Amino acid sequence: MNRSLPRLDTSQLPPAVDVSDNSAALAEVRAVVDAGPYSDAWASLCRYQPPQWYVDAKFGIFIHWGLYSVPAFRNEWYPRNMYQRGRPEFEHHRRTYGSHTDFGYKDFIPSFTMSGFEPTEWARLFRRAGAQFVVPVAEHHDGFAMYETARSRWNAAAVGPERDVFGDLLAAVDDAWMVRGASTHRAEHWFFMNGGTQFDSDVRDPRWQDFYGPAQRDETAPSERFLEDWLLRCVEVVDRYRPQVLWFDWWIEHPAFEPYLRRLAAYYYNRAAQWGRGVVINHKWDALPPGSAVYDVERGTLGATRDEVWQNDTSVSRTSWCWVDSHEYKSASELIAELADVVAKNGVLLLNIGPKPDGTIAAEEQTLLEQVGDWLSRNGEAVYGTRPWRLPGEGPTRTVAGSMVDGCAPRYTGADVRFTQREDTVGAYVYAILLAVPEDGTARIKAFGSGSPLLERDIREVRVLGRAEPLEWTREPDQLVVRLPPPAAGAGGPVLKLFFEPEQAAGRWDPLHGPAPA
């Protein structure tokens, strides 16, 4: 048994916060909603349009940080599963820390120090990775807020680090010219710790009820008071930190959240109109109707291009979103291929890392981010600000559409390609992102063959991004064949850029805009 971790000194806790009367705060929310331009009717909210900055950004960083990184066992669901009899976390906890009455989840707070947290260094790393926006977790399912809040004493500014680490990071993100975001997983706290009510544990202790929460059965609908508190916590994050991305986990799709979701969306969009900023709400499944927010797929992809911009949130690790001691990391080449696949289908990639409880980022995760950034420094032209081409990709490797498919991530070959396109003041271009380096050093792309109906304009020139030397290439009826230069050092495959002849015969289609009108 390891009792080396200090227990929470309860004598040093701030007093509990009384949030029983929400009438005044709810009236203020109602006033903002009523002022417009959006009402809290879905018909009004479906007038929403994703902002240009987000559609062009393509790549952001997600951060799972919290008390769960102290035990660092299995994943960020440790606080739930440590109270679930029969789970590995339950046995691990008793074996390592003792009984659940003697050492509960709250007792990890003193060891969550963030003593090595350097927000400026984090922001510089994310910038070098090529990220355009950053979405730290504001509050996870465990109920510990990483931000300064007036609605709970259980927050990083009051206990543990005793510092608003969330706010400090967002300030550094601003200074690095990235866009700030926030995620909230508070909705699931309604039931998250309910295993601790089934046996003798500190979850049953009324002194900690304001931390462990309602701890109700999964099947029960959340109460009006819980839903009001959820709404007002979200509003507090919006007003205190002005995030331009607000990401939600899955349980907001519970029918009881519907009127509160409408009110929050209207509040957030109206506040953004006051700020003069474009904002995004990310949601999963059918929590919000199409057109009212941006659809998010967890650890997955789509089978085809989506007309509306969407997002894939995934992690550098296959095994956990938070820091654990036994990660199974993806390779940088896998992450780059995932980015290319998402962007080719009109998506945005939100890539997660999990810092350690001392506020440092593991060397392996720093290296992965640096490698992705090195590839983007050469090939970002084919990613940022691009739009989907007529075809998202080609190649022998099949991708599995849907969510939570990281475990069966494909092994791409040099024949697997993803396409993007752009138009600027000089011309129109199509890019072919090879998801691996061809073994024989030759790229063969069927979509660009002279007999393909996808390109009717002649190709004038083919280049590899980041390389100045001319290429040997031929356009055969069934494929474009390009002899590639020696591969650049680092992860990821090369990117071809196609230049087209400037003349366009009448009735022939533009590679960006489709057929000329009749």
Short mmCIF file of C-alpha atoms in Angstrom, two decimals:
data_model
loop_
_atom_site.label_atom_id
_atom_site.label_comp_id
_atom_site.label_asym_id
_atom_site.label_seq_id
_atom_site.Cartn_x
_atom_site.Cartn_y
_atom_site.Cartn_z
CA MET A 1 0.00 0.00 0.00
CA ASN A 2 1.31 3.46 -0.90
CA ARG A 3 0.23 6.15 1.53
CA SER A 4 2.86 8.64 0.42
CA LEU A 5 0.31 11.02 -1.09
CA PRO A 6 -0.93 13.67 1.33
CA ARG A 7 -4.64 13.72 2.13
CA LEU A 8 -6.69 16.84 1.67
CA ASP A 9 -6.43 19.15 4.68
CA THR A 10 -10.12 19.87 5.07
CA SER A 11 -9.45 22.62 7.60
CA GLN A 12 -7.96 24.71 4.78
CA LEU A 13 -10.94 24.34 2.46
CA PRO A 14 -12.93 27.45 1.54
CA PRO A 15 -16.55 27.37 2.72
CA ALA A 16 -19.15 25.75 0.48
CA VAL A 17 -20.85 28.08 -2.01
CA ASP A 18 -24.60 28.59 -1.73
CA VAL A 19 -26.05 28.38 -5.26
CA SER A 20 -29.58 27.48 -4.24
CA ASP A 21 -31.19 30.69 -5.53
CA ASN A 22 -30.44 31.20 -9.24
CA SER A 23 -33.31 33.55 -10.03
CA ALA A 24 -31.25 36.72 -10.48
CA ALA A 25 -28.60 35.01 -12.62
CA LEU A 26 -31.23 33.33 -14.78
CA ALA A 27 -32.97 36.67 -15.29
CA GLU A 28 -29.70 38.13 -16.60
CA VAL A 29 -29.38 35.23 -19.03
CA ARG A 30 -32.94 35.76 -20.20
CA ALA A 31 -32.23 39.46 -20.82
CA VAL A 32 -29.29 38.67 -23.10
CA VAL A 33 -31.34 36.07 -24.98
CA ASP A 34 -34.27 38.43 -25.43
CA ALA A 35 -31.99 41.21 -26.73
CA GLY A 36 -31.04 39.09 -29.79
CA PRO A 37 -30.01 38.82 -32.54
CA TYR A 38 -30.70 35.13 -31.79
CA SER A 39 -33.72 33.89 -29.89
CA ASP A 40 -33.76 30.55 -28.11
CA ALA A 41 -35.94 28.95 -30.79
CA TRP A 42 -34.27 26.37 -33.02
CA ALA A 43 -35.54 28.18 -36.12
CA SER A 44 -33.54 31.23 -35.06
CA LEU A 45 -30.46 29.26 -33.97
CA CYS A 46 -30.33 27.43 -37.29
CA ARG A 47 -29.47 30.75 -38.95
CA TYR A 48 -26.01 30.31 -37.46
CA GLN A 49 -23.00 30.17 -39.79
CA PRO A 50 -19.58 28.88 -38.69
CA PRO A 51 -17.02 31.71 -38.75
CA GLN A 52 -14.43 31.98 -41.50
CA TRP A 53 -11.52 31.70 -39.08
CA TYR A 54 -12.71 28.27 -37.94
CA VAL A 55 -13.45 26.93 -41.43
CA ASP A 56 -9.91 27.93 -42.45
CA ALA A 57 -8.14 26.88 -39.22
CA LYS A 58 -8.29 23.09 -39.76
CA PHE A 59 -6.21 22.20 -36.68
CA GLY A 60 -6.54 22.83 -32.95
CA ILE A 61 -5.21 21.44 -29.68
CA PHE A 62 -7.43 19.79 -27.04
CA ILE A 63 -6.18 19.44 -23.43
CA HIS A 64 -7.40 16.95 -20.82
CA TRP A 65 -5.93 17.98 -17.47
CA GLY A 66 -7.30 17.43 -13.99
CA LEU A 67 -7.10 15.46 -10.76
CA TYR A 68 -7.36 12.18 -12.68
CA SER A 69 -3.77 12.70 -13.88
CA VAL A 70 -2.52 12.16 -10.30
CA PRO A 71 -3.44 8.45 -10.06
CA ALA A 72 -2.64 8.23 -13.80
CA PHE A 73 -4.25 4.80 -14.02
CA ARG A 74 -6.01 3.60 -17.19
CA ASN A 75 -7.76 6.84 -18.19
CA GLU A 76 -9.65 10.00 -17.18
CA TRP A 77 -12.65 7.94 -16.02
CA TYR A 78 -10.68 6.93 -12.93
CA PRO A 79 -12.90 9.07 -10.62
CA ARG A 80 -15.97 7.12 -11.71
CA ASN A 81 -14.45 3.68 -11.96
CA MET A 82 -12.56 3.86 -8.66
CA TYR A 83 -16.00 3.74 -7.01
CA GLN A 84 -17.32 0.94 -9.25
CA ARG A 85 -16.89 -2.39 -7.50
CA GLY A 86 -15.42 -5.01 -9.82
CA ARG A 87 -13.55 -2.49 -11.96
CA PRO A 88 -9.71 -2.57 -12.15
CA GLU A 89 -9.64 1.01 -10.86
CA PHE A 90 -11.54 -0.01 -7.72
CA GLU A 91 -9.05 -2.72 -6.80
CA HIS A 92 -6.08 -0.54 -7.78
CA HIS A 93 -7.31 2.25 -5.56
CA ARG A 94 -7.80 0.08 -2.49
CA ARG A 95 -4.46 -1.63 -3.04
CA THR A 96 -2.56 1.63 -3.60
CA TYR A 97 -4.28 4.25 -1.44
CA GLY A 98 -6.42 2.34 1.05
CA SER A 99 -10.15 2.38 1.68
CA HIS A 100 -12.49 4.76 -0.09
CA THR A 101 -13.44 6.33 3.23
CA ASP A 102 -9.84 6.92 4.20
CA PHE A 103 -8.65 8.21 0.83
CA GLY A 104 -11.25 9.33 -1.70
CA TYR A 105 -10.99 11.13 -5.01
CA LYS A 106 -10.94 14.52 -3.27
CA ASP A 107 -7.67 13.51 -1.61
CA PHE A 108 -5.80 13.71 -4.90
CA ILE A 109 -6.18 17.50 -4.80
CA PRO A 110 -2.98 18.26 -2.79
CA SER A 111 -0.90 16.28 -5.31
CA PHE A 112 -2.32 18.17 -8.26
CA THR A 113 0.22 20.97 -7.94
CA MET A 114 0.81 22.25 -11.50
CA SER A 115 4.13 23.46 -10.01
CA GLY A 116 5.90 23.16 -13.38
CA PHE A 117 3.15 24.79 -15.43
CA GLU A 118 4.53 27.37 -17.86
CA PRO A 119 1.62 28.59 -19.99
CA THR A 120 3.84 30.61 -22.32
CA GLU A 121 5.91 27.51 -23.11
CA TRP A 122 2.75 25.49 -23.71
CA ALA A 123 1.43 28.10 -26.12
CA ARG A 124 4.73 28.24 -27.99
CA LEU A 125 4.69 24.46 -28.37
CA PHE A 126 1.13 24.52 -29.72
CA ARG A 127 2.08 27.28 -32.13
CA ARG A 128 5.08 25.28 -33.36
CA ALA A 129 2.73 22.33 -33.84
CA GLY A 130 0.74 24.44 -36.30
CA ALA A 131 -2.39 24.74 -34.15
CA GLN A 132 -4.73 27.64 -34.84
CA PHE A 133 -6.88 27.31 -31.71
CA VAL A 134 -6.63 25.71 -28.27
CA VAL A 135 -9.46 24.06 -26.27
CA PRO A 136 -8.54 23.23 -22.65
CA VAL A 137 -11.02 21.30 -20.52
CA ALA A 138 -12.71 23.80 -18.22
CA GLU A 139 -14.45 21.09 -16.18
CA HIS A 140 -14.49 17.35 -16.70
CA HIS A 141 -17.03 14.78 -15.48
CA ASP A 142 -15.32 14.70 -12.07
CA GLY A 143 -16.65 18.13 -11.08
CA PHE A 144 -13.27 19.79 -10.46
CA ALA A 145 -13.18 23.12 -12.29
CA MET A 146 -9.86 24.11 -13.85
CA TYR A 147 -10.98 27.74 -13.90
CA GLU A 148 -11.88 30.35 -11.31
CA THR A 149 -15.58 30.05 -10.53
CA ALA A 150 -18.00 31.66 -8.12
CA ARG A 151 -20.26 28.59 -8.23
CA SER A 152 -18.01 26.05 -6.50
CA ARG A 153 -15.15 25.94 -4.01
CA TRP A 154 -13.76 22.92 -5.87
CA ASN A 155 -11.68 24.72 -8.46
CA ALA A 156 -7.99 25.07 -9.32
CA ALA A 157 -7.89 28.73 -8.30
CA ALA A 158 -9.04 27.89 -4.75
CA VAL A 159 -7.50 24.45 -4.02
CA GLY A 160 -4.72 22.32 -5.45
CA PRO A 161 -2.63 24.63 -7.65
CA GLU A 162 -4.42 27.67 -6.14
CA ARG A 163 -4.04 29.30 -9.52
CA ASP A 164 -6.39 29.98 -12.40
CA VAL A 165 -4.42 27.72 -14.71
CA PHE A 166 -7.21 27.79 -17.28
CA GLY A 167 -7.23 31.58 -17.50
CA ASP A 168 -3.43 31.80 -17.51
CA LEU A 169 -3.23 29.40 -20.45
CA LEU A 170 -5.86 31.26 -22.44
CA ALA A 171 -3.94 34.51 -21.95
CA ALA A 172 -0.82 32.81 -23.31
CA VAL A 173 -2.85 31.47 -26.24
CA ASP A 174 -3.91 35.03 -27.04
CA ASP A 175 -0.30 36.22 -26.92
CA ALA A 176 0.69 33.47 -29.37
CA TRP A 177 -2.01 34.59 -31.86
CA MET A 178 -4.14 31.51 -31.53
CA VAL A 179 -7.87 31.40 -30.76
CA ARG A 180 -9.06 30.45 -27.27
CA GLY A 181 -11.65 27.78 -26.59
CA ALA A 182 -13.11 25.77 -23.71
CA SER A 183 -14.73 22.39 -23.23
CA THR A 184 -17.23 21.46 -20.56
CA HIS A 185 -18.13 17.91 -19.54
CA ARG A 186 -20.17 19.01 -16.54
CA ALA A 187 -23.41 17.47 -17.78
CA GLU A 188 -22.25 13.95 -16.93
CA HIS A 189 -21.53 14.90 -13.31
CA TRP A 190 -25.21 14.25 -12.56
CA PHE A 191 -24.41 10.52 -12.38
CA PHE A 192 -20.64 10.26 -12.63
CA MET A 193 -19.77 9.42 -9.01
CA ASN A 194 -22.86 7.33 -8.25
CA GLY A 195 -20.88 4.12 -7.63
CA GLY A 196 -19.67 5.62 -4.37
CA THR A 197 -23.22 5.67 -3.02
CA GLN A 198 -23.43 1.87 -3.16
CA PHE A 199 -20.90 1.16 -0.36
CA ASP A 200 -19.12 2.93 2.47
CA SER A 201 -17.13 5.72 0.78
CA ASP A 202 -16.54 9.44 1.10
CA VAL A 203 -19.12 10.02 -1.66
CA ARG A 204 -21.73 9.31 1.02
CA ASP A 205 -20.28 11.91 3.37
CA PRO A 206 -22.54 15.02 3.32
CA ARG A 207 -19.50 17.25 3.86
CA TRP A 208 -18.37 16.55 0.29
CA GLN A 209 -21.75 16.54 -1.41
CA ASP A 210 -20.98 19.80 -3.19
CA PHE A 211 -17.97 18.08 -4.83
CA TYR A 212 -19.23 14.60 -5.62
CA GLY A 213 -22.46 16.09 -6.86
CA PRO A 214 -25.90 14.58 -7.19
CA ALA A 215 -24.35 11.12 -7.88
CA GLN A 216 -27.74 9.99 -9.13
CA ARG A 217 -28.55 6.86 -11.09
CA ASP A 218 -27.71 7.01 -14.79
CA GLU A 219 -31.34 6.37 -15.73
CA THR A 220 -32.78 9.39 -13.91
CA ALA A 221 -33.31 12.70 -15.66
CA PRO A 222 -31.34 15.59 -14.19
CA SER A 223 -33.32 17.95 -11.97
CA GLU A 224 -34.17 21.55 -12.83
CA ARG A 225 -31.73 22.80 -10.21
CA PHE A 226 -28.89 20.76 -11.70
CA LEU A 227 -29.77 21.96 -15.20
CA GLU A 228 -29.87 25.58 -14.04
CA ASP A 229 -26.47 25.15 -12.42
CA TRP A 230 -25.13 23.56 -15.61
CA LEU A 231 -26.41 26.49 -17.66
CA LEU A 232 -24.99 29.10 -15.29
CA ARG A 233 -21.58 27.40 -15.11
CA CYS A 234 -21.44 27.51 -18.92
CA VAL A 235 -22.52 31.15 -18.91
CA GLU A 236 -19.81 31.95 -16.36
CA VAL A 237 -17.14 30.39 -18.60
CA VAL A 238 -18.48 32.34 -21.58
CA ASP A 239 -18.52 35.68 -19.78
CA ARG A 240 -15.32 35.33 -17.76
CA TYR A 241 -13.12 33.87 -20.53
CA ARG A 242 -14.84 34.64 -23.85
CA PRO A 243 -13.91 31.36 -25.60
CA GLN A 244 -14.51 31.25 -29.33
CA VAL A 245 -14.99 27.47 -29.26
CA LEU A 246 -17.34 25.85 -26.75
CA TRP A 247 -17.09 22.04 -26.89
CA PHE A 248 -19.56 19.65 -25.26
CA ASP A 249 -19.44 15.95 -24.53
CA TRP A 250 -22.21 13.52 -25.31
CA TRP A 251 -24.71 13.66 -22.42
CA ILE A 252 -26.22 17.03 -23.36
CA GLU A 253 -28.30 15.01 -25.81
CA HIS A 254 -30.45 13.87 -22.87
CA PRO A 255 -33.93 15.31 -23.57
CA ALA A 256 -33.95 17.22 -20.26
CA PHE A 257 -31.16 19.50 -21.53
CA GLU A 258 -33.03 20.63 -24.64
CA PRO A 259 -34.54 23.95 -23.39
CA TYR A 260 -31.33 24.79 -21.54
CA LEU A 261 -29.23 24.07 -24.61
CA ARG A 262 -31.38 26.42 -26.67
CA ARG A 263 -31.02 29.13 -24.05
CA LEU A 264 -27.24 28.66 -23.81
CA ALA A 265 -26.74 28.67 -27.58
CA ALA A 266 -28.73 31.89 -27.94
CA TYR A 267 -26.85 33.46 -25.02
CA TYR A 268 -23.45 32.50 -26.44
CA TYR A 269 -24.22 33.61 -29.99
CA ASN A 270 -25.66 36.91 -28.74
CA ARG A 271 -22.64 37.54 -26.52
CA ALA A 272 -20.38 36.80 -29.49
CA ALA A 273 -22.30 39.35 -31.56
CA GLN A 274 -21.62 41.90 -28.80
CA TRP A 275 -17.92 41.00 -28.82
CA GLY A 276 -17.74 41.12 -32.62
CA ARG A 277 -16.27 37.60 -32.69
CA GLY A 278 -17.15 34.45 -34.58
CA VAL A 279 -17.77 31.48 -32.29
CA VAL A 280 -18.38 27.74 -32.53
CA ILE A 281 -20.37 25.25 -30.45
CA ASN A 282 -19.23 21.64 -30.93
CA HIS A 283 -21.69 18.85 -30.18
CA LYS A 284 -21.94 15.10 -30.68
CA TRP A 285 -24.68 12.93 -32.11
CA ASP A 286 -28.07 14.68 -32.30
CA ALA A 287 -27.72 16.98 -29.29
CA LEU A 288 -28.33 20.06 -31.48
CA PRO A 289 -30.14 20.14 -34.83
CA PRO A 290 -28.17 20.50 -38.07
CA GLY A 291 -27.29 24.10 -38.87
CA SER A 292 -27.35 25.36 -35.28
CA ALA A 293 -23.78 24.33 -34.34
CA VAL A 294 -20.80 22.28 -35.57
CA TYR A 295 -21.05 18.49 -35.51
CA ASP A 296 -18.19 16.65 -33.77
CA VAL A 297 -17.08 13.02 -34.17
CA GLU A 298 -15.02 11.48 -31.36
CA ARG A 299 -12.01 9.44 -32.48
CA GLY A 300 -13.44 8.84 -35.92
CA THR A 301 -14.08 10.08 -39.42
CA LEU A 302 -16.77 10.38 -42.06
CA GLY A 303 -17.19 8.15 -45.07
CA ALA A 304 -17.51 11.06 -47.49
CA THR A 305 -17.25 14.83 -47.72
CA ARG A 306 -19.77 16.71 -45.62
CA ASP A 307 -21.23 19.93 -47.04
CA GLU A 308 -21.10 21.63 -43.65
CA VAL A 309 -17.84 21.96 -41.76
CA TRP A 310 -17.43 19.34 -39.00
CA GLN A 311 -14.81 18.30 -36.49
CA ASN A 312 -12.97 15.17 -35.38
CA ASP A 313 -11.65 15.20 -31.82
CA THR A 314 -8.99 12.60 -31.19
CA SER A 315 -5.88 12.09 -29.08
CA VAL A 316 -2.18 11.46 -29.50
CA SER A 317 -2.80 8.29 -27.46
CA ARG A 318 -5.02 5.32 -28.24
CA THR A 319 -5.44 4.44 -24.58
CA SER A 320 -6.37 7.60 -22.71
CA TRP A 321 -7.19 11.28 -23.06
CA CYS A 322 -5.39 12.23 -19.84
CA TRP A 323 -1.84 11.56 -18.68
CA VAL A 324 -1.21 7.94 -17.69
CA ASP A 325 2.04 6.05 -17.20
CA SER A 326 1.39 3.49 -19.91
CA HIS A 327 0.26 5.32 -23.04
CA GLU A 328 0.05 3.60 -26.40
CA TYR A 329 0.96 6.54 -28.59
CA LYS A 330 0.11 6.97 -32.24
CA SER A 331 2.93 7.88 -34.59
CA ALA A 332 3.28 11.37 -36.01
CA SER A 333 2.67 9.94 -39.49
CA GLU A 334 -0.66 8.50 -38.30
CA LEU A 335 -1.67 11.87 -36.88
CA ILE A 336 -0.74 13.66 -40.10
CA ALA A 337 -2.72 11.15 -42.16
CA GLU A 338 -5.69 11.65 -39.86
CA LEU A 339 -5.43 15.41 -40.30
CA ALA A 340 -5.32 15.06 -44.09
CA ASP A 341 -8.30 12.68 -44.13
CA VAL A 342 -10.39 15.04 -42.00
CA VAL A 343 -9.52 18.20 -43.95
CA ALA A 344 -10.20 16.49 -47.30
CA LYS A 345 -13.75 15.78 -46.07
CA ASN A 346 -14.37 19.41 -44.99
CA GLY A 347 -13.43 18.80 -41.37
CA VAL A 348 -11.28 20.25 -38.62
CA LEU A 349 -8.99 18.14 -36.40
CA LEU A 350 -8.92 18.79 -32.64
CA LEU A 351 -5.91 16.85 -31.33
CA ASN A 352 -5.70 16.10 -27.62
CA ILE A 353 -2.74 15.90 -25.25
CA GLY A 354 -2.74 15.16 -21.51
CA PRO A 355 -0.32 17.07 -19.25
CA LYS A 356 1.13 15.59 -16.06
CA PRO A 357 -0.15 16.71 -12.62
CA ASP A 358 2.93 18.90 -12.15
CA GLY A 359 1.94 20.94 -15.21
CA THR A 360 4.56 19.58 -17.60
CA ILE A 361 3.88 17.97 -20.97
CA ALA A 362 5.44 14.54 -21.51
CA ALA A 363 8.45 14.50 -23.82
CA GLU A 364 6.76 11.97 -26.12
CA GLU A 365 3.77 14.26 -26.61
CA GLN A 366 5.96 17.29 -27.20
CA THR A 367 7.86 15.34 -29.85
CA LEU A 368 4.67 14.28 -31.62
CA LEU A 369 3.42 17.86 -31.74
CA GLU A 370 6.78 19.10 -33.03
CA GLN A 371 6.76 16.47 -35.79
CA VAL A 372 3.25 17.42 -36.90
CA GLY A 373 4.36 21.06 -36.89
CA ASP A 374 7.44 20.27 -39.00
CA TRP A 375 5.21 18.63 -41.63
CA LEU A 376 2.77 21.54 -41.59
CA SER A 377 5.60 24.04 -41.95
CA ARG A 378 6.34 22.45 -45.36
CA ASN A 379 2.85 21.42 -46.39
CA GLY A 380 0.43 23.73 -44.59
CA GLU A 381 -0.51 25.32 -47.91
CA ALA A 382 -2.46 22.12 -48.67
CA VAL A 383 -4.28 22.30 -45.33
CA TYR A 384 -4.99 25.80 -44.00
CA GLY A 385 -7.71 27.71 -45.81
CA THR A 386 -8.35 24.92 -48.30
CA ARG A 387 -11.66 23.46 -49.37
CA PRO A 388 -12.68 19.93 -50.35
CA TRP A 389 -12.07 18.85 -53.93
CA ARG A 390 -14.59 16.91 -56.02
CA LEU A 391 -13.20 13.70 -54.53
CA PRO A 392 -11.87 13.42 -50.95
CA GLY A 393 -9.30 10.77 -51.79
CA GLU A 394 -8.30 7.52 -53.41
CA GLY A 395 -6.29 4.43 -52.57
CA PRO A 396 -6.54 0.82 -51.52
CA THR A 397 -6.96 1.40 -47.78
CA ARG A 398 -10.52 1.66 -46.52
CA THR A 399 -11.43 3.94 -43.62
CA VAL A 400 -14.21 3.08 -41.19
CA ALA A 401 -16.79 5.84 -40.95
CA GLY A 402 -18.12 6.64 -37.52
CA SER A 403 -17.05 7.45 -33.99
CA MET A 404 -14.65 5.67 -31.62
CA VAL A 405 -12.77 3.80 -34.35
CA ASP A 406 -9.22 4.66 -33.26
CA GLY A 407 -8.57 1.06 -32.33
CA CYS A 408 -8.89 0.00 -35.97
CA ALA A 409 -6.97 2.91 -37.48
CA PRO A 410 -5.84 2.00 -41.02
CA ARG A 411 -2.26 1.47 -42.10
CA TYR A 412 -1.96 3.72 -45.12
CA THR A 413 0.26 3.07 -48.13
CA GLY A 414 1.94 5.35 -50.64
CA ALA A 415 -1.05 4.80 -52.94
CA ASP A 416 -3.46 6.37 -50.43
CA VAL A 417 -4.09 10.02 -51.26
CA ARG A 418 -6.28 12.84 -49.95
CA PHE A 419 -7.22 15.86 -52.05
CA THR A 420 -7.78 19.52 -51.18
CA GLN A 421 -8.03 22.68 -53.27
CA ARG A 422 -7.70 26.43 -53.01
CA GLU A 423 -8.11 29.55 -55.06
CA ASP A 424 -6.15 32.77 -54.61
CA THR A 425 -5.39 35.91 -56.59
CA VAL A 426 -2.89 34.03 -58.78
CA GLY A 427 -4.85 30.93 -59.67
CA ALA A 428 -6.59 27.75 -58.64
CA TYR A 429 -4.72 24.72 -57.33
CA VAL A 430 -5.43 21.12 -56.40
CA TYR A 431 -3.28 19.29 -53.84
CA ALA A 432 -2.66 15.57 -53.48
CA ILE A 433 -1.54 14.65 -49.97
CA LEU A 434 0.15 11.25 -49.98
CA LEU A 435 -0.56 9.50 -46.68
CA ALA A 436 2.72 7.58 -46.84
CA VAL A 437 5.91 7.71 -48.92
CA PRO A 438 5.68 5.37 -51.95
CA GLU A 439 8.19 2.57 -51.64
CA ASP A 440 9.51 2.98 -55.19
CA GLY A 441 9.65 6.78 -55.00
CA THR A 442 6.88 7.24 -57.58
CA ALA A 443 3.43 8.71 -57.02
CA ARG A 444 0.62 7.33 -59.17
CA ILE A 445 -2.69 9.18 -58.91
CA LYS A 446 -5.68 7.85 -60.81
CA ALA A 447 -7.88 10.93 -60.36
CA PHE A 448 -5.40 13.02 -62.38
CA GLY A 449 -5.09 10.71 -65.40
CA SER A 450 -5.78 12.21 -68.82
CA GLY A 451 -8.81 9.95 -69.18
CA SER A 452 -10.33 10.97 -65.84
CA PRO A 453 -13.45 13.15 -65.95
CA LEU A 454 -12.35 14.88 -62.76
CA LEU A 455 -9.77 17.17 -64.42
CA GLU A 456 -10.61 18.60 -67.82
CA ARG A 457 -8.05 21.37 -67.75
CA ASP A 458 -4.53 20.43 -68.74
CA ILE A 459 -1.89 20.24 -66.05
CA ARG A 460 0.88 22.74 -66.66
CA GLU A 461 3.20 21.86 -63.80
CA VAL A 462 3.48 19.54 -60.80
CA ARG A 463 5.51 20.40 -57.73
CA VAL A 464 6.22 18.85 -54.34
CA LEU A 465 5.57 21.36 -51.57
CA GLY A 466 8.73 22.41 -49.79
CA ARG A 467 10.99 21.36 -52.67
CA ALA A 468 12.38 23.62 -55.38
CA GLU A 469 13.70 21.06 -57.87
CA PRO A 470 11.63 20.29 -60.99
CA LEU A 471 9.87 16.93 -61.19
CA GLU A 472 9.64 14.27 -63.87
CA TRP A 473 5.99 13.53 -64.53
CA THR A 474 3.76 12.11 -67.22
CA ARG A 475 0.00 12.10 -67.57
CA GLU A 476 -1.18 8.72 -68.74
CA PRO A 477 -4.83 7.90 -69.53
CA ASP A 478 -5.39 6.12 -66.22
CA GLN A 479 -3.03 8.00 -63.89
CA LEU A 480 -0.63 10.83 -63.29
CA VAL A 481 2.86 9.43 -62.70
CA VAL A 482 5.30 11.59 -60.74
CA ARG A 483 8.87 10.68 -59.92
CA LEU A 484 9.36 12.08 -56.42
CA PRO A 485 12.53 13.62 -55.02
CA PRO A 486 14.17 11.93 -52.02
CA PRO A 487 11.72 12.19 -49.10
CA ALA A 488 12.15 14.97 -46.60
CA ALA A 489 13.29 13.99 -43.15
CA GLY A 490 10.51 13.55 -40.63
CA ALA A 491 7.01 12.16 -40.48
CA GLY A 492 4.27 12.22 -43.08
CA GLY A 493 4.10 11.83 -46.82
CA PRO A 494 4.83 14.38 -49.57
CA VAL A 495 2.24 16.73 -51.06
CA LEU A 496 1.85 17.37 -54.78
CA LYS A 497 0.59 20.72 -56.05
CA LEU A 498 -1.01 20.89 -59.48
CA PHE A 499 -0.81 24.01 -61.63
CA PHE A 500 -3.21 24.29 -64.56
CA GLU A 501 -3.04 25.90 -67.98
CA PRO A 502 -4.49 29.44 -67.73
CA GLU A 503 -6.85 29.12 -70.72
CA GLN A 504 -10.23 27.56 -70.09
CA ALA A 505 -12.31 26.50 -73.05
CA ALA A 506 -16.01 27.35 -73.03
CA GLY A 507 -18.11 24.73 -71.33
CA ARG A 508 -15.18 23.08 -69.54
CA TRP A 509 -15.27 22.95 -65.79
CA ASP A 510 -13.06 24.85 -63.42
CA PRO A 511 -11.24 22.52 -60.98
CA LEU A 512 -12.57 24.52 -58.07
CA HIS A 513 -16.07 25.49 -59.04
CA GLY A 514 -17.40 22.69 -61.20
CA PRO A 515 -18.88 22.86 -64.72
CA ALA A 516 -19.42 26.20 -66.38
CA PRO A 517 -23.13 27.13 -66.48
CA ALA A 518 -24.97 26.22 -69.65
#
